[in-house]
């Protein structure tokens, strides 16, 4: 299954992509995680991305398209993949088409803006890619990742003002992708629920028709 996850920042794409990845044994490619790692390591990629991410804006297309090309050409993706956070604009979707990448289904997780701002204040993440919420999806031990034992942290771009900018960016540049993929008949939508497990149940049900 070649899958794209769409949704506002904080809609739960990262969390659901972990669940989908575990169920279908396909890797998740999260451009945001890749960029944060590059920033942490101080690489050229990180330097190119940092100011945009701090402002809640999209990193330039050529940067993220380069990342996607590299990952999708790896063997790990040959039996399917989840794209979490890419494409985020029509030009990025067109670049994916131009690469000849076939997409089976685009799953959009819908959450109202008011909820997003509230949720982001409780988000805690790990450098391994795992994502938690202090109320809705807490780790077993406070502040510690269940998966790898590292300390959790608050993303710099989860500050309220930046979240508002990220939402504006989402509505202006990413949301039009819903029509782009709906016109091909491959868009499915689920309403993001408060409880992670409830959203996961809806997600699995929505994906069932696309199982190989
Ligand atoms: P995320 O972890 O998906 O919320 O992404 C965090 C930030 O990384 C975004 O606000 C953007 O600045 C940047 N980013 C991630 N994916 C992309 C993309 N496909 N295109 C442009 N910028 C991206």
mmCIF file with all atom_site columns, C-alpha atoms and ligand atoms in Angstrom, residues 31-32 35-36 52-53 57-59 64 85-86 88 92 155 157 166, ligand 1:
data_model
loop_
_atom_site.group_PDB
_atom_site.id
_atom_site.type_symbol
_atom_site.label_atom_id
_atom_site.label_alt_id
_atom_site.label_comp_id
_atom_site.label_asym_id
_atom_site.label_entity_id
_atom_site.label_seq_id
_atom_site.pdbx_PDB_ins_code
_atom_site.Cartn_x
_atom_site.Cartn_y
_atom_site.Cartn_z
_atom_site.occupancy
_atom_site.B_iso_or_equiv
_atom_site.pdbx_formal_charge
_atom_site.auth_seq_id
_atom_site.auth_comp_id
_atom_site.auth_asym_id
_atom_site.auth_atom_id
_atom_site.pdbx_PDB_model_num
ATOM   1  C CA  . UNK A 1 31  ? 9.664  14.842 6.296  1.00 0.00 ? 31  UNK A CA  1
ATOM   2  C CA  . UNK A 1 32  ? 9.263  16.878 9.514  1.00 0.00 ? 32  UNK A CA  1
ATOM   3  C CA  . UNK A 1 35  ? 14.287 17.830 8.943  1.00 0.00 ? 35  UNK A CA  1
ATOM   4  C CA  . UNK A 1 36  ? 14.303 18.022 12.776 1.00 0.00 ? 36  UNK A CA  1
ATOM   5  C CA  . UNK A 1 52  ? 11.366 28.227 7.732  1.00 0.00 ? 52  UNK A CA  1
ATOM   6  C CA  . UNK A 1 53  ? 10.375 25.683 10.373 1.00 0.00 ? 53  UNK A CA  1
ATOM   7  C CA  . UNK A 1 57  ? 6.409  28.117 6.973  1.00 0.00 ? 57  UNK A CA  1
ATOM   8  C CA  . UNK A 1 58  ? 7.071  25.434 4.401  1.00 0.00 ? 58  UNK A CA  1
ATOM   9  C CA  . UNK A 1 59  ? 10.680 24.537 3.682  1.00 0.00 ? 59  UNK A CA  1
ATOM   10 C CA  . UNK A 1 64  ? 11.929 18.316 0.602  1.00 0.00 ? 64  UNK A CA  1
ATOM   11 C CA  . UNK A 1 85  ? 3.955  15.386 5.832  1.00 0.00 ? 85  UNK A CA  1
ATOM   12 C CA  . UNK A 1 86  ? 4.612  15.156 2.101  1.00 0.00 ? 86  UNK A CA  1
ATOM   13 C CA  . UNK A 1 88  ? 2.276  19.630 1.483  1.00 0.00 ? 88  UNK A CA  1
ATOM   14 C CA  . UNK A 1 92  ? 5.037  18.942 -4.316 1.00 0.00 ? 92  UNK A CA  1
ATOM   15 C CA  . UNK A 1 155 ? 8.804  20.905 19.718 1.00 0.00 ? 155 UNK A CA  1
ATOM   16 C CA  . UNK A 1 157 ? 7.328  25.031 16.581 1.00 0.00 ? 157 UNK A CA  1
ATOM   17 C CA  . UNK A 1 166 ? 1.366  26.541 10.632 1.00 0.00 ? 166 UNK A CA  1
HETATM 18 P P1  . LIG B 2 .   ? 5.714  18.291 10.701 1.00 0.00 ? 1   LIG B P1  1
HETATM 19 O O1  . LIG B 2 .   ? 6.596  17.545 11.635 1.00 0.00 ? 1   LIG B O1  1
HETATM 20 O O2  . LIG B 2 .   ? 5.174  17.422 9.590  1.00 0.00 ? 1   LIG B O2  1
HETATM 21 O O3  . LIG B 2 .   ? 4.629  19.070 11.397 1.00 0.00 ? 1   LIG B O3  1
HETATM 22 O O4  . LIG B 2 .   ? 6.645  19.373 9.967  1.00 0.00 ? 1   LIG B O4  1
HETATM 23 C C1  . LIG B 2 .   ? 7.281  20.386 10.712 1.00 0.00 ? 1   LIG B C1  1
HETATM 24 C C2  . LIG B 2 .   ? 7.782  21.472 9.781  1.00 0.00 ? 1   LIG B C2  1
HETATM 25 O O5  . LIG B 2 .   ? 8.714  20.920 8.840  1.00 0.00 ? 1   LIG B O5  1
HETATM 26 C C3  . LIG B 2 .   ? 6.714  22.144 8.921  1.00 0.00 ? 1   LIG B C3  1
HETATM 27 O O6  . LIG B 2 .   ? 6.035  23.191 9.616  1.00 0.00 ? 1   LIG B O6  1
HETATM 28 C C4  . LIG B 2 .   ? 7.563  22.669 7.762  1.00 0.00 ? 1   LIG B C4  1
HETATM 29 O O7  . LIG B 2 .   ? 8.274  23.837 8.136  1.00 0.00 ? 1   LIG B O7  1
HETATM 30 C C5  . LIG B 2 .   ? 8.585  21.550 7.577  1.00 0.00 ? 1   LIG B C5  1
HETATM 31 N N1  . LIG B 2 .   ? 8.113  20.531 6.609  1.00 0.00 ? 1   LIG B N1  1
HETATM 32 C C6  . LIG B 2 .   ? 7.799  19.237 6.842  1.00 0.00 ? 1   LIG B C6  1
HETATM 33 N N2  . LIG B 2 .   ? 7.400  18.622 5.726  1.00 0.00 ? 1   LIG B N2  1
HETATM 34 C C7  . LIG B 2 .   ? 7.449  19.555 4.746  1.00 0.00 ? 1   LIG B C7  1
HETATM 35 C C8  . LIG B 2 .   ? 7.128  19.562 3.353  1.00 0.00 ? 1   LIG B C8  1
HETATM 36 N N3  . LIG B 2 .   ? 6.662  18.458 2.724  1.00 0.00 ? 1   LIG B N3  1
HETATM 37 N N4  . LIG B 2 .   ? 7.307  20.712 2.664  1.00 0.00 ? 1   LIG B N4  1
HETATM 38 C C9  . LIG B 2 .   ? 7.776  21.820 3.254  1.00 0.00 ? 1   LIG B C9  1
HETATM 39 N N5  . LIG B 2 .   ? 8.076  21.907 4.559  1.00 0.00 ? 1   LIG B N5  1
HETATM 40 C C10 . LIG B 2 .   ? 7.915  20.775 5.303  1.00 0.00 ? 1   LIG B C10 1
#
